[in-house]
Coordinates of C-alpha atoms in Angstrom, one line a residue:
M1178 CA 0.0 0.0 0.0
V1179 CA 1.5 3.3 -1.2
S1180 CA 0.6 7.0 -0.8
T1181 CA 1.4 9.2 -3.8
D1182 CA -0.2 12.3 -2.2
P1183 CA 2.5 14.9 -1.3
A1184 CA 0.5 15.6 1.8
H1185 CA 0.7 12.0 3.1
S1186 CA -2.0 10.8 5.5
L1187 CA -1.5 7.1 5.1
G1188 CA 0.8 6.8 8.1
D1189 CA -1.8 8.8 10.2
A1190 CA -4.5 6.3 9.1
L1191 CA -2.4 3.3 10.0
D1192 CA -1.2 5.1 13.2
R1193 CA 2.5 4.4 12.5
P1194 CA 5.3 6.3 10.9
L1195 CA 6.0 5.6 7.2
S1196 CA 8.8 6.5 4.8
G1197 CA 9.7 6.2 1.2
E1198 CA 10.8 2.5 1.6
P1199 CA 8.1 -0.1 2.4
V1200 CA 7.8 -1.4 6.0
R1201 CA 5.7 -4.4 7.1
V1202 CA 2.5 -3.3 8.9
A1203 CA 0.7 -6.7 8.8
K1204 CA 1.6 -10.3 8.0
N1205 CA 1.2 -9.8 4.2
L1206 CA 0.9 -6.0 3.9
L1207 CA 3.7 -3.5 3.3
A1208 CA 3.2 0.3 3.4
A1209 CA 5.1 3.3 2.2
E1210 CA 4.7 7.1 1.5
L1211 CA 6.6 8.1 -1.6
D1212 CA 9.6 10.4 -1.1
V1213 CA 9.6 11.9 -4.6
E1214 CA 12.7 14.1 -4.2
R1215 CA 14.8 11.1 -3.2
A1216 CA 13.1 9.0 -5.9
L1217 CA 13.9 11.6 -8.6
E1218 CA 17.5 11.9 -7.5
R1219 CA 17.8 8.1 -7.7
W1220 CA 16.2 7.9 -11.1
L1221 CA 18.4 10.7 -12.5
G1222 CA 21.5 9.4 -10.8
E1223 CA 21.4 6.2 -12.9
R1224 CA 20.9 8.1 -16.1
R1225 CA 22.6 11.5 -15.5
E1226 CA 25.8 10.8 -17.5
V1227 CA 23.9 9.5 -20.5
F1228 CA 21.6 12.5 -20.5
K1229 CA 24.7 14.8 -20.4
E1230 CA 26.2 12.8 -23.3
I1231 CA 23.0 13.2 -25.4
A1232 CA 22.7 16.9 -24.7
G1233 CA 26.4 17.5 -25.5
R1234 CA 25.9 15.7 -28.9
G1235 CA 22.6 17.3 -29.9
T1236 CA 22.6 20.9 -28.5
Y1237 CA 24.9 23.9 -28.2
L1238 CA 24.8 23.4 -24.4
D1239 CA 28.1 22.4 -22.7
E1240 CA 28.6 20.1 -19.8
E1241 CA 28.3 23.0 -17.3
D1242 CA 24.9 24.1 -18.7
V1243 CA 23.5 20.5 -18.6
D1244 CA 24.8 20.0 -15.0
R1245 CA 23.1 23.2 -14.0
L1246 CA 19.7 22.2 -15.5
L1247 CA 19.9 18.7 -14.2
G1248 CA 20.6 20.1 -10.7
L1249 CA 17.4 22.2 -10.6
S1250 CA 14.4 21.0 -8.7
L1251 CA 11.8 19.7 -11.1
P1252 CA 8.3 21.3 -11.0
G1253 CA 5.7 18.5 -10.6
A1254 CA 8.2 15.9 -9.5
D1255 CA 5.5 14.2 -7.4
E1256 CA 3.4 13.4 -10.5
L1257 CA 6.4 12.6 -12.7
M1258 CA 8.0 10.2 -10.3
G1259 CA 4.7 8.7 -8.9
L1260 CA 4.2 5.9 -11.4
L1261 CA 7.9 5.3 -11.9
E1262 CA 8.5 4.9 -8.1
L1263 CA 5.4 2.7 -7.7
A1264 CA 6.8 0.4 -10.4
R1265 CA 10.2 0.3 -8.7
L1266 CA 8.7 -0.4 -5.2
A1267 CA 6.5 -3.2 -6.5
R1268 CA 9.3 -4.8 -8.5
E1269 CA 11.9 -4.7 -5.7
S1270 CA 9.4 -5.7 -2.9
R1271 CA 8.2 -8.6 -5.1
V1272 CA 4.5 -8.0 -4.2
E1273 CA 1.5 -9.3 -6.1
E1274 CA -0.8 -6.3 -5.7
V1275 CA -0.3 -2.6 -5.1
V1276 CA -3.0 -0.5 -3.5
V1277 CA -2.5 3.3 -4.1
D1278 CA -3.7 6.2 -2.0
T1279 CA -3.5 8.9 -4.7
A1280 CA -3.4 12.7 -4.5
P1281 CA -6.7 14.7 -4.9
T1282 CA -8.4 14.6 -8.3
A1283 CA -6.7 17.0 -10.6
H1284 CA -3.1 15.9 -9.7
T1285 CA -4.0 12.2 -9.8
L1286 CA -5.2 12.8 -13.4
R1287 CA -1.9 14.5 -14.1
L1288 CA 0.0 11.5 -12.7
L1289 CA -1.8 9.3 -15.3
E1290 CA -0.2 11.5 -18.1
V1291 CA 3.3 10.3 -17.1
P1292 CA 3.5 7.4 -19.6
D1293 CA 2.9 9.9 -22.4
L1294 CA 5.4 12.3 -21.0
L1295 CA 8.0 9.6 -20.8
R1296 CA 7.5 8.8 -24.5
R1297 CA 7.6 12.4 -25.4
F1298 CA 10.9 12.7 -23.5
A1299 CA 12.3 9.7 -25.3
G1300 CA 11.2 11.3 -28.6
V1301 CA 13.0 14.6 -27.8
L1302 CA 16.2 12.7 -26.8
D1303 CA 15.9 10.7 -30.0
G1304 CA 15.7 13.9 -32.0
L1305 CA 18.9 15.2 -30.3
E1306 CA 20.7 11.9 -30.9
E1307 CA 19.7 12.0 -34.5
R1308 CA 22.2 14.8 -35.1
H1309 CA 24.9 12.5 -33.7
R1310 CA 23.8 9.6 -35.9
L1311 CA 23.9 11.8 -39.0
M1312 CA 27.4 13.1 -38.2
A1313 CA 28.6 9.5 -37.5
E1314 CA 27.3 8.3 -40.8
R1315 CA 28.6 11.3 -42.7
F1316 CA 32.2 11.0 -41.4
G1317 CA 32.4 7.4 -40.3
G1318 CA 30.1 5.7 -42.7
V1319 CA 28.1 4.0 -40.1
H1320 CA 26.4 4.6 -36.7
R1321 CA 26.8 2.0 -34.0
P1322 CA 24.1 2.1 -31.4
D1323 CA 25.5 2.9 -27.9
R1324 CA 24.2 3.5 -24.4
A1325 CA 22.4 6.6 -25.5
D1326 CA 20.3 4.7 -28.0
E1327 CA 19.6 2.0 -25.3
L1328 CA 18.4 4.6 -22.8
I1329 CA 16.1 6.2 -25.4
A1330 CA 14.6 2.9 -26.3
A1331 CA 14.2 2.0 -22.6
L1332 CA 12.4 5.2 -21.8
D1333 CA 10.0 4.7 -24.7
A1334 CA 9.4 1.1 -23.7
E1335 CA 8.8 2.1 -20.0
G1336 CA 6.2 4.6 -21.2
R1337 CA 4.4 2.0 -23.3
E1338 CA 4.5 -0.5 -20.4
L1339 CA 3.1 1.9 -17.9
A1340 CA 0.3 3.0 -20.2
A1341 CA -0.6 -0.7 -20.9
H1342 CA -0.4 -1.5 -17.2
L1343 CA -2.9 1.3 -16.3
R1344 CA -5.3 0.2 -19.0
E1345 CA -5.1 -3.5 -18.6
R1346 CA -3.9 -4.4 -15.1
S1347 CA -5.2 -1.5 -13.0
S1348 CA -8.6 -0.4 -11.6
F1349 CA -9.7 2.7 -9.9
T1350 CA -11.9 2.8 -6.8
W1351 CA -13.2 6.4 -6.7
V1352 CA -14.2 7.8 -3.3
L1353 CA -16.6 10.7 -3.1
L1354 CA -18.8 12.5 -0.5
P1355 CA -22.6 12.6 -0.7
E1356 CA -22.4 16.3 -1.6
A1357 CA -23.1 18.3 -4.8
L1358 CA -19.5 19.5 -5.2
S1359 CA -18.0 16.1 -4.8
I1360 CA -20.6 14.5 -7.2
A1361 CA -19.7 17.1 -9.9
E1362 CA -16.0 16.6 -9.5
T1363 CA -16.4 12.8 -9.6
R1364 CA -18.5 13.1 -12.8
D1365 CA -15.7 15.1 -14.5
A1366 CA -13.0 12.7 -13.2
L1367 CA -14.8 9.6 -14.5
S1368 CA -15.1 11.2 -17.9
A1369 CA -11.4 11.8 -18.0
L1370 CA -10.6 8.3 -16.9
D1371 CA -13.0 6.8 -19.5
E1372 CA -11.4 8.9 -22.2
A1373 CA -7.9 7.6 -21.1
G1374 CA -9.2 4.0 -21.2
I1375 CA -8.5 3.4 -17.5
P1376 CA -11.2 1.2 -15.8
V1377 CA -13.1 2.3 -12.7
G1378 CA -14.1 -0.7 -10.7
E1379 CA -16.5 0.9 -8.2
L1380 CA -17.5 4.1 -6.5
I1381 CA -17.5 4.4 -2.7
V1382 CA -19.6 7.1 -1.1
N1383 CA -18.0 8.0 2.2
R1384 CA -19.4 9.6 5.4
V1385 CA -23.1 8.7 4.6
I1386 CA -25.9 9.5 7.0
L1387 CA -28.9 7.8 5.4
D1388 CA -31.6 10.1 6.8
R1389 CA -29.7 13.1 5.5
H1390 CA -28.2 12.0 2.3
R1391 CA -31.2 10.3 0.5
E1392 CA -31.3 12.9 -2.2
A1393 CA -27.6 12.9 -2.8
L1394 CA -27.5 9.1 -3.0
A1395 CA -30.4 9.2 -5.4
E1396 CA -28.5 11.7 -7.6
I1397 CA -25.4 9.5 -7.5
R1398 CA -27.5 6.5 -8.4
E1399 CA -29.2 8.4 -11.2
T1400 CA -26.1 10.0 -12.8
L1401 CA -23.4 7.4 -11.9
G1402 CA -25.4 4.3 -11.4
D1403 CA -24.0 2.4 -14.3
R1404 CA -21.0 1.6 -12.0
S1405 CA -20.8 -0.4 -8.8
L1406 CA -21.8 1.8 -5.9
R1407 CA -21.2 1.2 -2.2
F1408 CA -21.2 3.4 0.8
L1409 CA -19.6 3.8 4.2
P1410 CA -21.5 5.4 7.1
E1411 CA -20.1 8.3 9.0
F1412 CA -18.4 7.0 12.1
E1413 CA -18.6 8.7 15.4
E1414 CA -14.8 8.3 15.7
E1415 CA -12.4 8.3 12.8
P1416 CA -11.0 4.8 12.4
R1417 CA -7.2 4.7 12.9
G1418 CA -4.9 1.8 13.3
L1419 CA -5.2 -1.7 11.9
S1420 CA -7.8 -2.9 14.5
A1421 CA -10.1 0.0 13.8
L1422 CA -9.6 -0.1 10.0
R1423 CA -10.5 -3.8 9.8
K1424 CA -13.9 -3.0 11.3
V1425 CA -14.7 -0.6 8.4
R1426 CA -15.7 -3.5 6.1
P1427 CA -17.8 -4.7 4.6
L1428 CA -19.0 -1.8 2.5
T1429 CA -22.8 -1.6 1.9
P1430 CA -24.2 -1.5 -1.6
V1431 CA -26.1 1.6 -2.4
P1432 CA -29.8 0.5 -2.7
S1433 CA -31.8 1.0 -5.8
P1434 CA -34.2 2.7 -5.6
I1435 CA -33.2 4.6 -2.4
P1436 CA -35.8 3.5 0.2
S1437 CA -38.4 6.0 1.5
L1438 CA -37.9 7.0 5.1
P1439 CA -40.5 6.8 7.8
P1440 CA -42.1 10.2 8.9
G1441 CA -39.7 12.3 10.9
E1442 CA -36.5 10.4 10.0
G1443 CA -35.5 13.0 7.4
R1444 CA -35.2 15.8 9.9
P1445 CA -31.7 17.1 10.6
R1446 CA -29.9 15.4 13.5
P1447 CA -28.9 17.4 16.6
G1448 CA -25.8 19.5 16.0
F1449 CA -26.8 20.2 12.3
P1450 CA -29.0 23.4 12.5
P1451 CA -30.8 24.6 9.4
L1452 CA -28.9 27.0 7.3
P1453 CA -29.8 30.6 8.2
A1454 CA -31.1 32.7 5.3
A1455 CA -29.1 35.7 4.5
G1456 CA -32.0 37.6 2.9
R1457 CA -31.8 40.8 1.0
G1458 CA -30.1 42.6 3.9
W1459 CA -27.1 40.3 3.9
E1460 CA -24.7 43.2 3.1
R1461 CA -25.8 45.0 6.3
G1462 CA -25.4 41.8 8.2
A1463 CA -21.9 41.4 6.7
R1464 CA -21.0 44.9 7.9
G1465 CA -22.1 43.9 11.4
V1466 CA -19.6 41.0 11.5
R1467 CA -16.7 43.4 11.1
G1468 CA -16.1 43.9 14.8
S1469 CA -16.0 40.2 15.6
W1470 CA -13.5 38.5 13.2
I1471 CA -13.5 40.0 9.6
D1472 CA -11.0 42.7 10.3
A1473 CA -8.8 40.3 12.3
L1474 CA -8.8 37.8 9.4
A1475 CA -8.4 40.4 6.6
P1476 CA -7.4 43.9 7.7
P1477 CA -8.3 46.7 5.3
N1478 CA -4.7 46.9 3.8
L1479 CA -4.5 43.2 3.0
R1480 CA -3.9 42.4 -0.6
L1481 CA -3.8 38.5 -0.7
L1482 CA -5.8 36.1 1.3
L1483 CA -5.2 32.4 0.5
F1484 CA -7.4 29.5 1.7
G1485 CA -6.2 25.9 1.8
G1486 CA -6.4 22.6 3.5
K1487 CA -7.0 18.8 3.1
G1488 CA -9.3 17.7 0.3
G1489 CA -12.9 17.5 1.4
V1490 CA -12.7 19.9 4.4
G1491 CA -14.6 22.7 2.6
K1492 CA -11.8 25.2 1.7
T1493 CA -13.6 26.4 -1.4
T1494 CA -16.9 27.0 0.4
C1495 CA -15.0 28.9 3.2
A1496 CA -13.1 31.0 0.7
A1497 CA -16.2 31.9 -1.2
A1498 CA -18.2 32.7 1.9
T1499 CA -15.4 34.9 3.3
A1500 CA -15.0 36.8 -0.1
L1501 CA -18.8 37.5 -0.1
L1502 CA -18.8 38.7 3.5
L1503 CA -15.8 41.0 2.7
A1504 CA -17.6 42.4 -0.3
G1505 CA -20.6 43.2 1.8
A1506 CA -18.5 44.6 4.7
R1507 CA -16.4 46.8 2.4
P1508 CA -18.7 48.3 -0.3
G1509 CA -16.8 50.0 -3.1
R1510 CA -13.6 47.8 -2.7
R1511 CA -12.6 45.7 -5.7
I1512 CA -12.3 42.0 -4.6
L1513 CA -11.3 39.1 -6.8
L1514 CA -12.1 35.5 -5.8
L1515 CA -9.7 33.3 -7.7
S1516 CA -9.5 29.5 -7.8
T1517 CA -6.0 27.9 -8.6
D1518 CA -7.2 24.4 -7.9
P1519 CA -7.1 22.5 -11.3
A1520 CA -10.2 20.6 -10.1
H1521 CA -12.3 23.8 -9.8
S1522 CA -15.4 23.8 -7.6
L1523 CA -15.8 27.6 -7.3
A1524 CA -18.5 27.8 -10.0
D1525 CA -20.5 25.0 -8.3
V1526 CA -20.2 26.7 -4.9
L1527 CA -21.3 30.1 -6.2
E1528 CA -23.9 28.5 -8.6
I1529 CA -22.8 30.7 -11.5
P1530 CA -20.8 29.8 -14.7
L1531 CA -17.1 30.6 -14.4
G1532 CA -14.1 30.3 -16.6
D1533 CA -10.6 31.8 -17.1
D1534 CA -12.0 35.3 -17.4
E1535 CA -13.3 37.3 -14.5
R1536 CA -17.1 37.3 -14.0
P1537 CA -19.1 39.6 -11.7
V1538 CA -20.7 38.0 -8.7
L1539 CA -22.1 40.8 -6.5
H1540 CA -21.2 44.5 -6.0
G1541 CA -17.4 44.7 -6.1
L1542 CA -16.8 41.0 -6.1
R1543 CA -15.7 39.1 -9.2
A1544 CA -14.6 35.5 -9.6
R1545 CA -12.4 33.5 -11.9
E1546 CA -11.2 29.8 -12.2
L1547 CA -7.6 30.0 -13.4
D1548 CA -6.8 27.7 -16.3
A1549 CA -3.1 27.4 -15.6
S1550 CA -2.5 25.0 -18.5
A1551 CA -4.0 27.5 -21.0
V1552 CA -1.8 30.3 -19.6
F1553 CA 1.2 28.2 -20.1
E1554 CA 0.2 27.0 -23.5
S1555 CA -0.3 30.6 -24.6
W1556 CA 3.2 31.5 -23.2
R1557 CA 4.8 28.5 -24.9
D1558 CA 3.2 29.2 -28.3
R1559 CA 4.5 32.7 -28.3
H1560 CA 8.1 31.4 -28.1
R1561 CA 8.0 28.5 -30.5
H1562 CA 10.2 28.5 -33.6
Q1563 CA 12.7 30.9 -31.9
D1564 CA 15.2 28.0 -31.7
D1565 CA 14.9 24.2 -32.4
D1566 CA 16.5 23.3 -29.1
L1567 CA 14.2 25.7 -27.2
D1568 CA 11.2 24.3 -29.0
R1569 CA 12.2 20.8 -27.8
F1570 CA 12.6 22.0 -24.2
L1571 CA 9.2 23.7 -24.3
D1572 CA 7.6 20.5 -25.6
L1573 CA 9.0 18.7 -22.6
A1574 CA 7.3 20.8 -20.0
P1575 CA 6.9 18.5 -16.9
P1576 CA 3.8 18.4 -14.8
G1577 CA 3.7 21.6 -12.6
L1578 CA 5.6 23.9 -14.9
D1579 CA 2.3 25.6 -15.9
E1580 CA 1.9 26.5 -12.3
L1581 CA 5.2 28.4 -12.3
V1582 CA 4.1 30.5 -15.3
A1583 CA 0.6 31.0 -13.9
L1584 CA 2.1 32.6 -10.7
S1585 CA 2.3 35.9 -12.7
T1586 CA -1.5 35.8 -13.0
I1587 CA -1.9 35.9 -9.2
L1588 CA 0.5 38.8 -8.9
D1589 CA -1.3 40.7 -11.7
A1590 CA -4.6 40.1 -9.8
V1591 CA -3.1 41.4 -6.6
E1592 CA -1.7 44.5 -8.3
E1593 CA -4.9 45.3 -10.1
E1594 CA -7.4 44.5 -7.4
G1595 CA -7.9 45.8 -3.9
L1596 CA -7.9 42.2 -2.6
A1597 CA -7.4 38.8 -4.1
V1598 CA -9.0 35.8 -2.2
I1599 CA -7.3 32.6 -3.5
D1600 CA -8.9 29.1 -3.3
T1601 CA -5.9 26.9 -3.6
A1602 CA -5.5 23.2 -4.4
P1603 CA -5.4 20.7 -1.5
T1604 CA -2.6 20.8 1.0
G1605 CA 0.4 19.2 -0.9
H1606 CA -0.1 21.1 -4.1
A1607 CA -1.0 24.4 -2.3
L1608 CA 2.4 24.2 -0.7
R1609 CA 4.0 23.4 -4.0
L1610 CA 2.4 26.6 -5.4
L1611 CA 3.7 28.7 -2.5
E1612 CA 7.2 27.2 -3.0
S1613 CA 7.0 27.8 -6.8
P1614 CA 8.3 31.5 -6.8
E1615 CA 11.7 30.5 -5.5
L1616 CA 11.8 27.4 -7.8
A1617 CA 10.7 29.6 -10.7
L1618 CA 13.5 32.1 -10.0
E1619 CA 16.1 29.3 -10.1
W1620 CA 14.8 28.2 -13.6
D1621 CA 14.5 31.8 -14.7
R1622 CA 18.1 32.6 -13.8
A1623 CA 19.4 29.3 -15.4
L1624 CA 17.5 29.9 -18.7
L1625 CA 18.4 33.6 -18.9
S1626 CA 22.1 32.7 -18.2
I1627 CA 22.0 30.1 -21.1
L1628 CA 20.4 32.6 -23.5
L1629 CA 23.0 35.3 -22.7
K1630 CA 25.8 32.8 -23.0
Y1631 CA 24.7 31.7 -26.5
R1632 CA 23.1 35.0 -27.7
E1633 CA 25.3 35.2 -30.7
A1634 CA 24.2 31.8 -31.9
V1635 CA 20.5 31.9 -31.1
G1636 CA 19.7 35.6 -30.4
L1637 CA 17.8 36.8 -27.4
G1638 CA 14.4 37.5 -28.9
S1639 CA 11.4 38.3 -26.8
L1640 CA 11.9 35.4 -24.5
A1641 CA 14.9 37.1 -22.8
E1642 CA 12.8 40.2 -22.1
E1643 CA 10.0 38.0 -20.7
L1644 CA 12.4 36.1 -18.5
V1645 CA 13.8 39.4 -17.1
E1646 CA 10.2 40.6 -16.4
L1647 CA 9.2 37.3 -14.9
S1648 CA 12.2 37.5 -12.5
R1649 CA 11.0 41.0 -11.3
S1650 CA 7.4 39.7 -10.9
L1651 CA 8.5 36.7 -8.9
R1652 CA 10.6 38.9 -6.6
R1653 CA 7.6 41.1 -6.0
L1654 CA 5.4 38.1 -5.3
L1655 CA 7.9 36.6 -2.8
A1656 CA 8.1 40.0 -1.0
L1657 CA 4.3 40.1 -0.9
L1658 CA 3.9 36.5 0.4
R1659 CA 6.3 37.2 3.2
D1660 CA 4.6 40.4 4.3
P1661 CA 2.0 39.6 7.0
D1662 CA 0.4 43.0 6.6
R1663 CA -0.3 42.3 2.9
A1664 CA -0.6 38.5 2.6
R1665 CA -2.1 35.8 4.8
F1666 CA -3.0 32.1 4.6
V1667 CA -6.2 30.7 6.3
A1668 CA -6.1 27.0 7.0
V1669 CA -9.4 25.1 6.7
T1670 CA -9.8 21.8 8.5
R1671 CA -12.4 19.5 10.2
D1672 CA -12.5 18.2 13.7
G1673 CA -11.0 14.8 13.0
E1674 CA -7.6 13.3 13.8
L1675 CA -6.3 13.0 10.2
P1676 CA -7.4 16.5 9.1
R1677 CA -5.9 17.9 12.4
R1678 CA -2.5 16.2 11.8
E1679 CA -2.3 17.3 8.2
T1680 CA -3.2 20.9 9.3
A1681 CA -0.5 20.9 11.9
R1682 CA 2.0 19.9 9.2
L1683 CA 0.7 22.5 6.9
L1684 CA 1.1 25.2 9.6
E1685 CA 4.7 24.1 10.1
E1686 CA 5.5 24.4 6.4
L1687 CA 3.8 27.8 6.2
K1688 CA 6.0 28.9 9.1
R1689 CA 9.1 27.7 7.3
L1690 CA 8.0 29.7 4.2
T1691 CA 7.4 32.7 6.5
I1692 CA 3.8 33.1 5.4
A1693 CA 1.4 34.5 8.1
V1694 CA -1.5 32.4 9.3
P1695 CA -4.1 34.5 11.2
A1696 CA -6.6 31.8 11.7
V1697 CA -7.6 28.1 11.4
I1698 CA -11.3 27.6 10.4
V1699 CA -12.6 24.3 11.8
N1700 CA -15.5 23.5 9.4
A1701 CA -18.6 21.4 10.2
A1702 CA -17.8 21.8 13.9
S1703 CA -20.5 20.8 16.4
D1704 CA -18.5 21.9 19.5
P1705 CA -16.2 24.9 20.2
I1706 CA -12.5 24.2 19.4
R1707 CA -10.3 26.1 21.8
E1708 CA -6.8 24.6 21.3
G1709 CA -4.7 22.5 19.0
Y1710 CA -3.4 25.2 16.7
E1711 CA -0.8 27.2 18.6
G1712 CA -0.3 30.8 17.5
C1713 CA -3.5 31.0 15.4
A1714 CA -7.0 32.2 16.1
I1715 CA -9.5 29.3 16.0
M1716 CA -12.8 29.8 14.2
T1717 CA -15.6 27.3 13.9
A1718 CA -18.0 27.1 11.0
P1719 CA -21.2 25.2 12.0
A1720 CA -22.2 22.0 10.2
V1721 CA -25.3 22.6 8.0
Y1722 CA -27.1 20.4 5.6
P1723 CA -27.2 20.8 2.7
P1724 CA -23.9 22.6 2.5
P1725 CA -24.4 26.3 1.5
R1726 CA -24.3 27.2 -2.2
G1727 CA -25.1 30.5 -3.9
A1728 CA -24.2 34.0 -2.7
E1729 CA -27.0 34.5 -0.1
A1730 CA -26.7 31.1 1.5
L1731 CA -22.9 31.4 1.7
A1732 CA -23.0 34.9 3.3
G1733 CA -25.7 33.8 5.7
W1734 CA -23.6 30.8 6.8
A1735 CA -20.4 32.9 7.2
R1736 CA -22.3 35.2 9.6
T1737 CA -22.7 32.2 12.0
W1738 CA -18.9 31.6 12.3
K1739 CA -17.5 32.1 15.7
R1740 CA -14.0 32.7 17.1
T1741 CA -13.7 30.2 19.9
D1742 CA -10.1 30.6 21.1
E1743 CA -11.0 33.7 23.1
P1744 CA -12.1 33.4 26.8

C-alpha cells in the first residue's frame, strides 16, 4: 500500500510512521509514503551521464549548462515520479498487488499522463541523438548504437509498459462524498478516466448519514449508477490503526431505488442546524460582522488572502463565503475570488458559470477559475520557432511547470485588485504553489544565463525580455507573500484526527515559508474548538445540511462563524 499524495495521511490512518521505503504493517501487507525528491535523484543518478552525453551531442549546451539544468528542482516531481517509483517499489518488494492512495483529483489525473510524458521525453532525446547519428554516418560511414540509444529505447518502452499497465492491469476505486461539489468533481474525473481508457471498478460514497443523504444518494445512483456503488456510514470516531480499520468493512451496496424514510427520519440530527437565510439585507449583516472577526482575518490593507487545507474539508466553500462577506462589509472595494485548484469547484459553490475570465458576482466581487494550462500553452506558443532546441525544451514541460508561469496571474490580480482571495489546491499542491516562486526564480536565472551565453548563436528575442520581467514579478510576489500585513493564509480543517494532523504539518510548512496564518477555520464543527493550533486564532463554522451554495446562502452561513479561542 503506497501513498502518492505529497500531503501524506497514510501513516496517520495506519497510526504508525512511514517513509519512502516499504515497511511491514501486517503479515502480508507493506506500506510506504513516496519520497519523490529522493526518488527523482535516484532515477536521475542512474541516467545522468547519458543525459549529459546526449545533450552534448545534440545541442549547443556544454557540460556546465547541462549540469546546472539537471541540478534544478523539477516542477511537478511528485506526479512525474509517482508511477515510476510505484513500479520500482512493486518490483523490488516482489509483491503481487499494489493499493495506491492517490493525491486529490486533478493531480491524480496528471499522474496518469506520465506514460505519455516519458514517451515524449524519449522522442525529444531521439531527435537530439539523430544529429549525432547523421554526423557519424557522414564522417564514419556507419552509426553503431550505444548506451544513449539504449536509454532512449528503454524510456519509450517504459512509457508504453506503464500505459498498458494502467489500462489492462489496474482499476480505480473512486471515493466521493454525498455532496453536490463532490458529485460534480467525480463526474468530470470519471469522464477523463474513461477517455484515457483506465477502468473504474467501483465508487465508494463516504461519510453517509442515510436520513440526511437520501437525495444525494439518489442523484449519485441516477447519474453514476452504471457503475458499482457502495457506501460507508459516517463513524462517530475516525478509524485509525489496523484494528479500527479492519472494522470498516464490509461496505454496503447503495440500494436502488433509495428507500423511503418513515415520517420524521429525514429531519436534521442534533448539531446540524438549518442554514440561516441571508436575505436581501445580507450586506448590512456582513458589515455587522466586522467587529468580531472579519478585520482580524483580513485587515483593510490586506492584498492577498489564501485558503487551503486537506481535500474534502470545505476550503472552497469557506473561501467563497469569506469573499462574499468581505464584499458586503467593504462596499466599493474591488475584490477578486480566484481558484487555482485544477479541479475547480468555485462555480459549483457560487452557482454561477465561471471560466478563465473574471465574472461579476455581487457588487465589487468578481470570480475566476484560473486555467493554468491554458496560460502556459499561450506563453509556450509565443516562443515557438525561436530556436529548435528551445522548442524541444518547451515541448518537454513537466507536470507543474504551468503553475510556475501562472504565478504571474496571481501577482497581476493582486496588483490590479484591492484584494485577491485565493482558493488553492489541496494541501500538498498548495504548498507546491507557494514554493514555486523560488523554484521559478532558479529556472528563470538558469534559462536567462544560457540565453545570454549563446546570444550570438540563437539571439535573445522576446523570451529574454520576458524572463527578465518574470524575475521581477517573482521577486515582488515573494516579497508580498512574506509580508504579514499584505498576505495571509487561512487553513481550513475539520474536527478529525487525520485533518488535524495534516493541518498541523501545513502550519509548520507555512511557518518555514514565513507566510502568516491569522486563523484556522474548523469546518462542520459541532462543539467549540479552543486549542490545538498554537499561534492561530481558531474559528468554527457550523455544520449545516445541505452545504451552502449561492451568494445569499454562503453569506448567511459565514455570519454564523465564531471565534472560539477567546475566553
